[in-house]
Coordinates of C-alpha atoms and ligand atoms in Angstrom, one line a residue:
X20 CA -0.1 -0.5 0.2
X21 CA 1.3 3.1 -1.2
X22 CA 1.4 6.4 1.6
X23 CA -1.5 7.9 0.0
X24 CA -3.2 4.6 0.0
X25 CA -2.5 4.3 3.5
X26 CA -4.2 8.0 4.2
X27 CA -7.2 7.6 2.2
X28 CA -8.0 4.0 4.4
X29 CA -7.0 6.9 7.4
X30 CA -9.9 9.1 6.3
X31 CA -12.3 6.4 5.8
X32 CA -11.5 4.2 8.9
X33 CA -10.7 6.2 11.3
X34 CA -12.9 9.8 10.1
X35 CA -15.1 7.8 8.3
X36 CA -15.4 10.8 5.6
X37 CA -15.1 9.2 1.8
X38 CA -13.3 12.7 0.0
X39 CA -10.8 14.8 0.4
X40 CA -11.7 18.1 0.1
X41 CA -10.0 20.8 -1.9
X42 CA -6.2 20.9 -0.7
X43 CA -6.7 18.1 1.7
X44 CA -4.7 15.6 -0.6
X45 CA -2.2 17.7 -1.5
X46 CA -0.9 19.4 1.2
X47 CA -1.0 15.2 3.0
X48 CA 0.8 14.3 0.1
X49 CA 3.1 16.5 -0.1
X50 CA 3.6 16.4 3.4
X51 CA 4.2 12.2 3.2
X52 CA 7.3 12.8 0.8
X53 CA 9.0 15.0 3.7
X54 CA 8.2 18.7 2.3
X55 CA 7.5 21.5 4.6
X56 CA 4.1 23.2 3.5
X57 CA 2.3 26.8 4.0
X58 CA -0.8 26.7 3.7
X59 CA -3.9 29.3 3.2
X60 CA -6.9 27.7 3.6
X61 CA -10.0 29.3 4.3
X62 CA -12.2 28.5 8.3
X63 CA -14.3 25.6 7.6
X64 CA -12.1 24.5 4.8
X65 CA -10.7 21.7 6.9
X66 CA -6.9 22.2 8.0
X67 CA -7.0 19.9 11.0
X68 CA -7.4 16.3 9.1
X69 CA -4.1 18.2 6.9
X70 CA -2.0 17.1 9.2
X71 CA -3.9 14.7 11.7
X72 CA -3.7 12.1 8.8
X73 CA 0.5 12.4 8.4
X74 CA 0.3 12.2 11.9
X75 CA -1.2 9.1 11.3
X76 CA 0.5 7.7 9.1
X77 CA 3.9 8.5 10.0
X78 CA 6.1 7.0 12.0
X79 CA 7.0 9.4 15.4
X80 CA 5.0 12.0 16.7
X81 CA 3.3 14.8 15.7
X82 CA 3.7 18.2 17.7
X83 CA 1.0 20.6 16.4
X84 CA 1.3 24.4 18.1
X85 CA -1.4 26.2 18.6
X86 CA -2.4 29.2 20.0
X87 CA -6.4 28.7 21.6
X88 CA -6.4 26.2 25.2
X89 CA -10.0 26.1 24.4
X90 CA -8.7 24.4 20.8
X91 CA -6.4 22.7 21.9
X92 CA -8.9 21.6 24.4
X93 CA -11.6 20.2 21.4
X94 CA -9.2 19.1 18.5
X95 CA -8.3 16.7 21.5
X96 CA -11.1 15.5 22.4
X97 CA -12.8 15.1 18.7
X98 CA -9.5 12.8 18.1
X99 CA -9.9 10.5 21.3
X100 CA -13.4 9.8 20.4
X101 CA -11.9 9.1 16.8
X102 CA -9.5 6.5 18.5
X103 CA -6.5 8.3 17.9
X104 CA -4.4 9.0 21.0
X105 CA -3.8 13.0 21.4
X106 CA -3.2 15.1 24.6
X107 CA -2.9 18.7 25.0
X108 CA 0.0 20.3 27.7
X109 CA -1.2 24.0 28.4
X110 CA -0.7 25.6 31.5
X111 CA -4.6 24.3 32.4
X112 CA -2.8 21.4 33.8
X113 CA -1.1 21.4 37.1
X114 CA 2.0 20.2 37.4
X115 CA 1.9 16.5 38.4
X116 CA -0.8 16.5 35.3
X117 CA 1.8 17.8 32.9
X118 CA 4.6 15.3 34.3
X119 CA 2.1 12.7 33.9
X120 CA 1.4 13.5 30.3
X121 CA 4.8 14.3 29.3
X122 CA 5.6 10.7 30.8
X123 CA 3.3 9.5 29.0
X124 CA 4.3 10.9 26.0
X125 CA 8.3 9.2 26.5
X126 CA 6.5 6.3 26.5
X127 CA 5.2 6.9 23.2
X128 CA 1.5 6.4 24.4
X129 CA 0.3 9.9 22.2
X130 CA 0.8 10.1 18.2
X131 CA -0.8 13.2 18.3
X132 CA 0.0 16.3 20.9
X133 CA -1.4 19.8 21.1
X134 CA 1.2 22.6 22.7
X135 CA 1.5 26.1 23.8
X136 CA 3.7 27.6 22.1
X137 CA 5.0 29.1 25.7
X138 CA 6.2 26.0 26.4
X139 CA 8.4 25.4 23.8
X140 CA 11.5 26.3 25.2
X141 CA 11.5 25.4 29.1
X142 CA 12.9 22.5 30.4
X143 CA 11.1 19.6 30.9
X144 CA 9.2 19.7 27.7
X145 CA 12.4 20.3 25.4
X146 CA 14.6 18.0 26.9
X147 CA 11.1 15.2 26.2
X148 CA 11.3 16.4 22.3
X149 CA 15.1 15.9 22.2
X150 CA 14.9 12.1 22.8
X151 CA 11.7 11.5 20.8
X152 CA 11.5 10.8 17.5
X153 CA 9.0 13.9 16.4
X154 CA 7.5 13.6 12.3
X155 CA 6.1 16.7 12.1
X156 CA 5.9 20.1 13.8
X157 CA 2.6 21.7 12.8
X158 CA 2.1 25.4 13.3
X159 CA -1.5 25.6 13.3
X160 CA -3.3 29.7 12.7
X161 CA 0.3 30.6 12.0
X162 CA -0.3 34.2 11.2
X163 CA 0.0 34.1 15.2
X164 CA 3.9 35.0 14.6
X165 CA 3.7 38.1 12.2
X166 CA 3.3 41.2 13.4
X167 CA 1.2 41.7 10.5
X168 CA -1.5 38.9 11.7
X169 CA -3.9 40.2 13.9
X170 CA -3.4 38.1 16.3
X171 CA 0.7 38.6 17.0
X172 CA 1.3 35.9 19.4
X173 CA 5.6 36.8 20.8
X174 CA 5.2 33.0 22.3
X175 CA 5.3 32.0 18.9
X176 CA 8.9 33.4 17.7
X177 CA 10.6 30.5 19.9
X178 CA 9.3 27.4 17.5
X179 CA 11.5 28.2 15.6
X180 CA 14.9 28.3 17.6
X181 CA 12.9 25.3 18.9
X182 CA 13.0 23.1 15.9
X183 CA 16.6 24.3 15.1
X184 CA 17.3 22.5 19.1
X185 CA 16.1 19.5 18.0
X186 CA 18.3 16.9 17.2
X187 CA 16.5 15.8 14.0
X188 CA 15.1 18.3 11.8
X189 CA 11.5 17.4 11.3
X190 CA 9.0 18.3 8.3
X191 CA 7.3 21.9 9.5
X192 CA 3.7 22.5 8.1
X193 CA 2.2 25.9 8.7
X194 CA -1.6 26.4 8.8
X195 CA -3.6 29.1 8.5
X196 CA -6.9 31.7 7.3
X197 CA -5.3 35.0 6.5
X198 CA -3.4 35.0 3.0
X199 CA -2.0 38.4 3.1
X200 CA 0.9 38.7 1.0
X201 CA 3.1 40.2 3.7
X202 CA 2.0 37.8 6.6
X203 CA 2.5 34.8 4.3
X204 CA 6.0 36.1 3.6
X205 CA 6.6 36.6 7.6
X206 CA 4.9 33.2 8.4
X207 CA 8.2 31.4 5.4
X208 CA 10.8 33.7 7.0
X209 CA 10.3 33.6 10.6
X210 CA 9.4 30.1 10.8
X211 CA 12.1 29.0 8.3
X212 CA 10.2 26.9 6.5
X213 CA 12.5 25.6 3.9
X214 CA 10.9 25.6 -0.2
X215 CA 7.8 24.8 1.6
X216 CA 4.9 22.7 -0.8
X217 CA 2.2 26.3 -1.4
X218 CA -1.0 26.0 -1.3
X219 CA -3.9 28.2 -0.8
X220 CA -7.2 27.1 -1.9
X221 CA -10.2 29.7 -3.0
X222 CA -11.6 32.0 -0.6
X223 CA -14.8 32.4 -1.7
X224 CA -17.5 31.4 0.1
X225 CA -19.8 31.2 -3.2
X226 CA -23.1 30.3 -0.8
X227 CA -22.4 33.3 1.5
X228 CA -24.3 36.5 0.8
X229 CA -22.3 39.5 2.2
X230 CA -24.4 42.4 2.7
X231 CA -23.8 46.3 5.3
X232 CA -26.2 48.2 6.7
X233 CA -25.6 52.0 7.8
X234 CA -28.2 52.4 10.1
X235 CA -28.4 55.4 12.5
X236 CA -30.0 53.3 14.7
X237 CA -28.9 49.6 15.4
X238 CA -31.4 48.1 17.6
X239 CA -33.8 48.6 14.9
X240 CA -31.6 47.4 12.0
X241 CA -31.1 44.4 13.9
X242 CA -34.1 43.7 14.7
X243 CA -35.0 44.4 11.1
X244 CA -32.3 41.8 9.9
X245 CA -33.5 38.9 13.1
X246 CA -36.9 39.0 11.7
X247 CA -35.9 38.6 7.5
X248 CA -34.3 35.5 9.2
X249 CA -37.5 34.2 11.3
X250 CA -36.6 30.8 13.0
X251 CA -33.3 30.1 11.5
X252 CA -30.2 30.2 13.5
X253 CA -27.4 32.4 13.8
X254 CA -23.9 34.5 15.7
X255 CA -25.2 38.8 16.6
X256 CA -21.2 39.6 17.3
X257 CA -20.7 42.9 19.4
X258 CA -17.9 44.7 20.2
X259 CA -18.2 44.4 24.2
X260 CA -19.3 42.2 26.9
X261 CA -21.3 45.2 28.1
X262 CA -23.1 44.8 24.4
X263 CA -23.4 41.2 24.2
X264 CA -25.2 42.0 27.9
X265 CA -27.6 44.6 25.9
X266 CA -28.1 42.9 23.3
X267 CA -29.2 39.6 24.7
X268 CA -31.6 41.2 26.6
X269 CA -33.0 43.4 23.6
X270 CA -33.8 40.6 21.7
X271 CA -35.6 37.8 24.5
X272 CA -38.1 41.2 25.5
X273 CA -38.8 40.2 22.3
X274 CA -39.3 37.2 21.6
X275 CA -36.2 36.1 20.2
X276 CA -34.5 32.5 22.2
X277 CA -31.2 34.0 22.5
X278 CA -28.4 33.3 24.8
X279 CA -25.5 35.7 25.6
X280 CA -21.7 34.4 25.6
X281 CA -18.7 36.8 26.8
X282 CA -15.4 36.0 28.7
X283 CA -16.2 37.7 31.7
X284 CA -19.7 35.6 32.7
X285 CA -18.5 32.0 34.7
X286 CA -17.5 29.2 32.6
X287 CA -20.3 27.2 33.9
X288 CA -23.1 29.8 32.8
X289 CA -21.1 30.2 29.0
X290 CA -20.4 26.6 28.9
X291 CA -24.0 26.1 28.8
X292 CA -25.2 28.9 27.0
X293 CA -22.8 27.8 24.0
X294 CA -23.8 23.9 24.3
X295 CA -28.1 26.0 24.1
X296 CA -26.3 26.9 21.0
X297 CA -24.7 24.4 19.1
X298 CA -27.7 21.9 20.4
X299 CA -30.0 23.9 19.2
X300 CA -32.0 24.3 21.8
X301 CA -31.2 28.7 22.2
X302 CA -31.2 29.5 17.9
X303 CA -29.0 32.8 18.9
X304 CA -26.3 33.4 20.7
X305 CA -25.2 37.2 21.5
X306 CA -21.6 37.3 21.4
X307 CA -17.9 38.4 21.8
X308 CA -16.0 37.2 19.2
X309 CA -14.5 35.1 22.4
X310 CA -16.7 33.5 20.8
X311 CA -16.0 30.8 18.0
X312 CA -13.1 29.0 17.2
X313 CA -13.6 25.0 17.1
X314 CA -16.9 25.9 17.0
X315 CA -18.6 23.2 14.8
X316 CA -21.8 24.2 14.1
X317 CA -22.5 23.6 10.5
X318 CA -25.8 25.0 10.2
X319 CA -25.3 28.7 10.7
X320 CA -27.9 30.2 9.1
X321 CA -26.6 34.1 9.3
X322 CA -24.1 36.1 11.3
X323 CA -24.9 39.3 12.4
X324 CA -22.4 42.0 13.6
X325 CA -23.8 44.4 15.7
X326 CA -20.5 46.4 15.4
X327 CA -18.2 47.0 12.9
X328 CA -14.7 44.6 14.2
X329 CA -11.1 45.8 13.7
X330 CA -10.3 44.3 10.1
X331 CA -11.0 41.9 7.5
X332 CA -9.2 39.4 8.5
X333 CA -11.4 39.1 12.4
X334 CA -14.7 40.2 9.7
X335 CA -14.4 37.1 7.3
X336 CA -13.1 35.0 9.9
X337 CA -15.9 35.5 12.2
X338 CA -18.2 35.8 9.4
X339 CA -17.4 32.5 7.8
X340 CA -18.5 30.5 10.6
X341 CA -22.4 30.7 8.7
X342 CA -23.1 28.5 6.2
X343 CA -20.4 26.2 6.7
X344 CA -23.5 23.3 5.6
X345 CA -23.2 24.5 2.6
X346 CA -26.2 26.0 2.4
X347 CA -27.3 29.7 1.7
X348 CA -26.5 31.8 4.5
X349 CA -26.3 36.0 5.2
X350 CA -23.4 37.5 6.6
X351 CA -25.1 41.5 8.0
X352 CA -22.2 44.0 8.9
X353 CA -24.1 47.0 10.5
X354 CA -21.9 49.9 10.2
X355 CA -22.2 53.2 12.1
X356 CA -19.4 55.3 11.8
X357 CA -18.7 55.4 15.3
X358 CA -17.4 51.9 15.2
X359 CA -14.2 53.9 13.6
X360 CA -13.7 56.0 16.5
X361 CA -14.2 52.9 19.5
X362 CA -11.3 51.0 17.1
X363 CA -9.3 53.9 16.5
X364 CA -9.0 54.2 20.7
X365 CA -8.5 50.3 20.8
X366 CA -5.7 50.6 18.3
X367 CA -3.8 53.5 20.2
X368 CA -4.6 51.6 23.4
X369 CA -4.3 48.3 23.2
X370 CA -0.4 48.7 23.5
X371 CA 0.0 50.2 26.9
X372 CA 0.6 46.8 28.4
X373 CA 2.8 45.0 25.9
X374 CA 6.0 43.6 26.8
X375 CA 7.1 44.5 23.5
X376 CA 10.1 47.6 23.3
X377 CA 8.9 51.1 21.5
X378 CA 9.5 51.1 17.9
X379 CA 7.8 47.6 17.6
X380 CA 4.6 48.4 18.8
X381 CA 4.7 51.3 16.6
X382 CA 4.3 49.2 13.9
X383 CA 2.3 47.0 14.9
X384 CA -0.1 49.7 15.7
X385 CA 0.8 51.5 12.6
X386 CA -0.5 47.9 10.9
X387 CA -3.8 47.6 12.8
X388 CA -4.6 51.3 11.8
X389 CA -3.9 50.0 7.9
X390 CA -6.1 47.0 8.5
X391 CA -8.7 49.0 10.1
X392 CA -8.7 51.5 7.3
X393 CA -9.6 48.3 5.1
X394 CA -11.9 47.3 7.1
X395 CA -13.7 50.9 7.2
X396 CA -13.4 50.8 3.0
X397 CA -15.5 47.5 2.8
X398 CA -18.4 49.0 5.2
X399 CA -18.2 51.6 3.2
X400 CA -18.1 51.0 -0.1
X401 CA -21.1 51.1 -2.8
X402 CA -19.3 48.2 -5.4
X403 CA -19.1 44.3 -4.5
X404 CA -18.5 43.3 -1.2
X405 CA -17.1 39.8 -2.5
X406 CA -15.2 41.4 -4.3
X407 CA -13.5 43.7 -1.9
X408 CA -13.1 40.7 0.5
X409 CA -11.2 38.7 -2.1
X410 CA -9.0 41.1 -3.5
X411 CA -8.1 41.7 0.4
X412 CA -6.6 38.4 1.0
X413 CA -4.5 38.8 -2.7
X414 CA -7.2 36.9 -4.6
X415 CA -8.6 38.1 -7.9
X416 CA -12.6 38.0 -8.1
X417 CA -13.4 35.5 -10.7
X418 CA -16.5 38.6 -11.8
X419 CA -16.8 41.8 -10.9
X420 CA -19.8 41.7 -9.7
X421 CA -20.8 38.7 -7.5
X422 CA -24.5 39.8 -7.3
X423 CA -25.0 38.0 -4.0
X424 CA -23.9 41.1 -1.9
X425 CA -26.0 44.1 -0.9
X426 CA -23.5 46.3 -2.6
X427 CA -24.0 44.1 -6.3
X428 CA -27.5 44.2 -5.8
X429 CA -28.0 47.8 -5.2
X430 CA -25.8 48.7 -8.6
X431 CA -28.3 46.4 -10.7
X432 CA -31.2 48.2 -8.6
X433 CA -29.5 51.3 -9.6
X434 CA -31.7 52.8 -12.5
X435 CA -31.0 56.3 -14.4
X436 CA -34.0 58.5 -13.6
X437 CA -33.6 61.7 -15.7
X438 CA -36.2 61.3 -18.0
X439 CA -39.2 60.5 -14.9
X440 CA -37.3 63.1 -13.0
X441 CA -38.0 65.9 -15.3
X442 CA -41.8 64.5 -16.1
X443 CA -42.6 64.5 -12.5
X444 CA -41.1 68.2 -11.6
X445 CA -43.0 69.1 -14.7
X446 CA -46.6 67.0 -13.1
X447 CA -45.7 69.6 -9.9
X448 CA -45.8 72.6 -11.8
X449 CA -49.0 72.0 -13.8
X450 CA -50.3 70.7 -10.4
X451 CA -49.7 74.4 -9.1
X452 CA -48.1 72.9 -5.9
X453 CA -51.2 72.2 -4.2
X454 CA -51.5 68.7 -3.5
X455 CA -49.7 66.9 -1.5
X456 CA -47.4 63.3 -2.5
X457 CA -50.0 60.5 -2.8
X458 CA -52.3 62.8 -5.3
X459 CA -49.2 63.4 -7.1
X460 CA -48.3 59.7 -7.8
X461 CA -52.1 59.3 -8.7
X462 CA -51.7 61.5 -11.0
X463 CA -48.7 60.3 -12.4
X464 CA -49.9 56.8 -12.5
X465 CA -53.2 58.3 -14.4
X466 CA -55.4 57.1 -11.1
X467 CA -58.9 58.0 -11.2
X468 CA -60.5 58.6 -8.1
X469 CA -62.8 60.9 -6.8
X470 CA -60.8 64.6 -5.5
X471 CA -58.8 64.0 -9.1
X472 CA -62.3 64.0 -10.8
X473 CA -63.5 66.7 -9.0
X474 CA -60.4 68.5 -9.5
X475 CA -59.8 68.0 -13.1
X476 CA -56.6 66.4 -12.9
X477 CA -57.1 64.1 -14.9
X478 CA -57.1 66.6 -17.7
X479 CA -53.7 67.6 -16.8
X480 CA -51.6 66.5 -20.0
X481 CA -49.0 64.8 -17.4
X482 CA -52.3 63.0 -15.5
X483 CA -50.6 59.4 -16.5
X484 CA -47.3 60.4 -17.8
X485 CA -45.8 57.7 -15.6
X486 CA -48.1 54.7 -15.6
X487 CA -46.0 51.8 -16.4
X488 CA -44.1 52.6 -13.2
X489 CA -44.6 50.9 -9.8
X490 CA -45.9 52.8 -7.3
X491 CA -43.6 51.5 -4.8
X492 CA -40.5 53.2 -7.7
X493 CA -42.4 56.3 -7.8
X494 CA -42.9 57.2 -4.3
X495 CA -39.1 56.4 -3.2
X496 CA -38.0 58.8 -6.7
X497 CA -40.4 61.9 -5.2
X498 CA -38.3 61.1 -1.4
X499 CA -34.9 61.0 -2.9
X500 CA -36.2 64.6 -5.2
X501 CA -37.1 65.7 -2.3
X502 CA -33.6 65.2 -0.4
X503 CA -31.8 66.8 -3.8
X504 CA -33.9 69.5 -3.1
X505 CA -35.5 69.1 -6.8
X506 CA -38.8 69.1 -5.0
X507 CA -39.3 70.1 -1.5
X508 CA -42.6 69.1 1.2
X509 CA -44.1 71.7 2.8
X510 CA -44.5 71.5 6.4
X511 CA -47.6 70.9 8.9
X512 CA -50.3 68.2 8.9
X513 CA -50.6 67.9 5.1
X514 CA -47.8 68.7 3.7
X515 CA -47.8 69.9 0.1
X516 CA -44.7 68.8 -2.7
X517 CA -43.5 72.4 -4.1
X518 CA -41.3 72.7 -6.7
X519 CA -37.2 72.7 -4.8
X520 CA -34.4 75.3 -5.7
X521 CA -33.1 72.7 -8.1
X522 CA -36.3 71.8 -9.8
X523 CA -35.4 73.8 -13.2
X524 CA -32.0 71.9 -13.8
X525 CA -34.0 69.0 -13.2
X526 CA -36.3 70.2 -15.4
X527 CA -33.6 70.7 -18.0
X528 CA -32.4 67.5 -17.9
X529 CA -28.6 68.8 -17.2
X530 CA -27.2 66.6 -14.6
X531 CA -28.0 62.9 -14.6
X532 CA -30.1 61.7 -12.1
X533 CA -29.1 58.3 -10.5
X534 CA -31.2 56.6 -7.9
X535 CA -31.1 52.8 -6.0
X536 CA -33.9 51.5 -4.8
X537 CA -34.4 49.9 -1.2
X538 CA -34.4 46.6 -0.2
X539 CA -37.8 45.3 0.1
X540 CA -37.1 45.0 -3.7
X541 CA -33.6 44.4 -4.1
X542 CA -34.5 41.4 -2.3
X543 CA -36.6 39.0 -4.9
X544 CA -34.1 40.1 -7.5
X545 CA -31.6 37.7 -5.2
X546 CA -30.1 35.0 -6.7
X547 CA -31.5 32.0 -5.8
X548 CA -29.7 29.0 -6.0
X549 CA -31.8 25.7 -5.6
X550 CA -30.0 22.5 -4.5
X551 CA -31.3 19.6 -5.1
X552 CA -30.8 18.0 -1.5
X553 CA -32.3 14.9 -0.4
X554 CA -35.7 15.4 2.7
X555 CA -34.6 14.6 6.3
X556 CA -37.6 13.2 8.4
X557 CA -37.2 16.0 10.8
X558 CA -38.4 14.0 13.1
X559 CA -36.0 11.1 13.0
X560 CA -33.4 13.7 13.0
X561 CA -34.9 14.8 16.5
X562 CA -34.6 12.0 18.4
X563 CA -31.2 11.1 16.7
X564 CA -30.2 15.2 18.0
X565 CA -31.3 13.9 21.3
X566 CA -29.4 10.6 21.6
X567 CA -26.4 13.0 21.1
X568 CA -27.4 15.1 23.3
X569 CA -27.8 12.3 26.0
X570 CA -24.1 10.4 24.7
X571 CA -22.2 14.0 24.9
X572 CA -23.5 14.3 28.6
X573 CA -22.6 10.9 29.5
X574 CA -19.1 11.5 28.0
X575 CA -18.7 15.4 29.4
X576 CA -18.3 16.6 25.7
X577 CA -19.9 19.1 23.2
X578 CA -22.3 16.5 21.1
X579 CA -20.5 17.9 17.7
X580 CA -17.4 16.1 19.5
X581 CA -19.1 12.8 18.9
X582 CA -21.5 13.4 15.6
X583 CA -21.2 16.4 13.6
X584 CA -25.4 17.7 12.2
X585 CA -24.4 16.5 8.4
X586 CA -23.4 13.4 9.7
X587 CA -27.0 12.9 11.9
X588 CA -28.0 14.2 8.6
X589 CA -26.8 11.5 6.6
X590 CA -27.7 9.4 9.1
X591 CA -31.4 9.8 8.9
X592 CA -31.0 9.8 5.2
X593 CA -29.5 7.1 5.1
X594 CA -30.8 5.4 7.9
X595 CA -28.3 2.5 8.6
X596 CA -29.0 -1.2 9.3
X597 CA -25.9 -3.1 9.6
X598 CA -22.3 -2.2 10.7
X599 CA -21.0 -1.6 7.4
X600 CA -24.1 0.1 5.8
X601 CA -23.0 2.6 9.4
X602 CA -19.7 3.3 7.7
X603 CA -21.0 4.4 4.9
X604 CA -22.4 7.3 6.9
X605 CA -20.0 10.3 6.6
X606 CA -18.2 11.6 9.6
X607 CA -18.3 7.9 10.8
X608 CA -15.4 5.6 12.0
X609 CA -14.4 2.2 13.3
X610 CA -14.1 3.7 16.0
X611 CA -17.6 5.2 16.8
X612 CA -18.9 2.9 14.9
X613 CA -18.1 0.8 18.3
X614 CA -18.8 3.1 20.1
X615 CA -22.2 4.7 18.9
X616 CA -23.3 2.4 16.3
X617 CA -25.3 0.5 18.1
X618 CA -27.3 2.7 19.7
X619 CA -27.6 4.8 16.8
X620 CA -29.1 1.9 15.1
X621 CA -31.1 1.1 17.4
X622 CA -33.3 4.3 17.5
X623 CA -33.6 4.8 13.6
X624 CA -35.3 1.2 13.9
X625 CA -37.3 1.7 16.9
X626 CA -38.3 5.1 14.7
X627 CA -39.2 3.0 11.9
X628 CA -41.1 0.0 13.9
X629 CA -42.9 2.7 15.5
X630 CA -44.0 4.5 11.8
X631 CA -45.1 0.8 10.9
Ligands
ADP13 P1 -10.6 24.7 9.7 O1 -9.8 24.1 10.4 O2 -9.9 24.7 7.9 O3 -12.0 25.9 10.1 P2 -11.5 21.9 9.9 O4 -10.6 21.3 10.4 O5 -12.3 22.7 11.7 O6 -12.1 23.2 9.2 O7 -12.7 21.4 9.5 C1 -14.1 21.8 9.5 C2 -15.2 20.8 9.4 O8 -15.3 19.7 8.6 C3 -14.9 19.6 10.2 O9 -16.4 19.6 11.1 C4 -13.9 18.7 9.9 O10 -14.9 17.3 10.7 C5 -14.6 18.7 8.4 N1 -14.2 17.8 7.7 C6 -12.8 18.2 7.1 N2 -12.0 17.4 6.2 C7 -13.6 16.6 6.2 C8 -13.5 16.0 4.5 N3 -12.7 15.6 3.5 N4 -14.8 15.8 4.5 C9 -16.3 15.9 4.8 N5 -15.9 16.3 6.1 C10 -14.4 17.3 6.1
ZN14 ZN1 -21.0 41.5 -5.4

């Protein structure tokens, strides 16, 4: 069996998947031939398997450097569930636990060890690593090594010296979702990657609809957005803990089942909130950016940012948590110019307790400001939002307009209405400026009612001059002309429409008039992509979810670590009755088959018997 055949077998037997995703196979093949790897893949692409599969195929131990304790924790638990011997070494272990884990590691108990960067150069760990066979060093979230990156972490700078101390240089692979050129170059240089195999999978997520709403009243804008989402599940990201609490209250008061999540909450409460959300008990979670890393909930249908984040890296990572199941999903950013001021303030005060020298602090701060500027461009652009994101990450957009973002829809809905504007002004003049908006629109449309007959308005030459327009468009147009001072609205209880200071210009048609028609209309033109998906029996799925919840409780792990939603859905469609049928379900490997297969098959059988 070639190493690649072995890798494919591992994909199926251990992880239960039939096919590699784009990029995975190439990365694994390169690693197996002994090459270093520089992989840039977006959130949700499946980076973990790219190093976990080689780890199981190669002789020796794989070390994974990871920045986040929660991430390490989840990854290790997920691996254990699949029967992979793995452990983590970080500050949550007591000295005794640490020594114990290291003893196990020395005895070759673990194939994969997750380690915090700060541990690498400490005595005991270094001593272990120098005497063990290290096959591979993996740098997860590798952008943390770069001062250009959004999460610069000084501890990452000890990775390269650590590798140099090892008696035999292992293959080194770096993974990140941040693809800007500077960051990538920094990673390769600072980690001293040797002729790395470079992979960048496409950053586009075609099923995500991007939208920016620039509105004065955020709370109203948020409620309007959530009403459009109806019963769907999603995340509302807030900039501060205080905002999380306020928004959670606002949503609850408006009858939305939302839970709050931020780092300042007691552990137990936070765990509960996460579980309620992941297990679909609460459809909406309101959270700071502390929420999301390592969360594997595939049916997130929307991500709404209540405030603008500090850069596009953060934004795309957080927004990218929507639609990981491939279904259409919405990413909405509520923008207010105030966001720029708040972020600038945060950047200026972010280095106060930093250990960096002054010059480096200055550089880090300037780069943060540059990133904020790019984020602000995104929030205020009138062009294609997707094109803006992709070009920021160094990818040429396939087409200048994606037709699946609010920028593109607004552009499509913008019309040249110079001729119509002139006709409206002429009509207002003919009506002598003595009528309100409603009557004006009736005359334009050519609608006869009693009042119009009485006042002989149907005899005007302007009567019905825009009869082919939609009433909705005419209202928008008249409002725009009032805003542009082409028309004027008098004060009082019955405001009258009169010609404004710029009426003459419009009448002559010197200046082109363009108008964007508002959202209600645009929604209808939104590209809808119909996909054929086999129907899932919702009741059966609910039973499987309930069983998963019980097992997760018994095992003290989050439900998605037992099986993902995608796996349960596939199970509800395939309804396996035998061991080998169960192994055909996406995401069921041998270990999980042994552990849970029977219980799930029994639940399915029982359900079918009841329905007979
Ligand atoms: P990333 O780290 O790139 O954000 P993960 O490694 O967490 O992504 O993977 C995201 C999800 O995709 C996980 O649920 C994982 O089990 C699943 N996944 C990874 N590779 C495959 C594959 N080849 N087939 C099906 N699902 C996969
Ligand atoms: Zn677009």
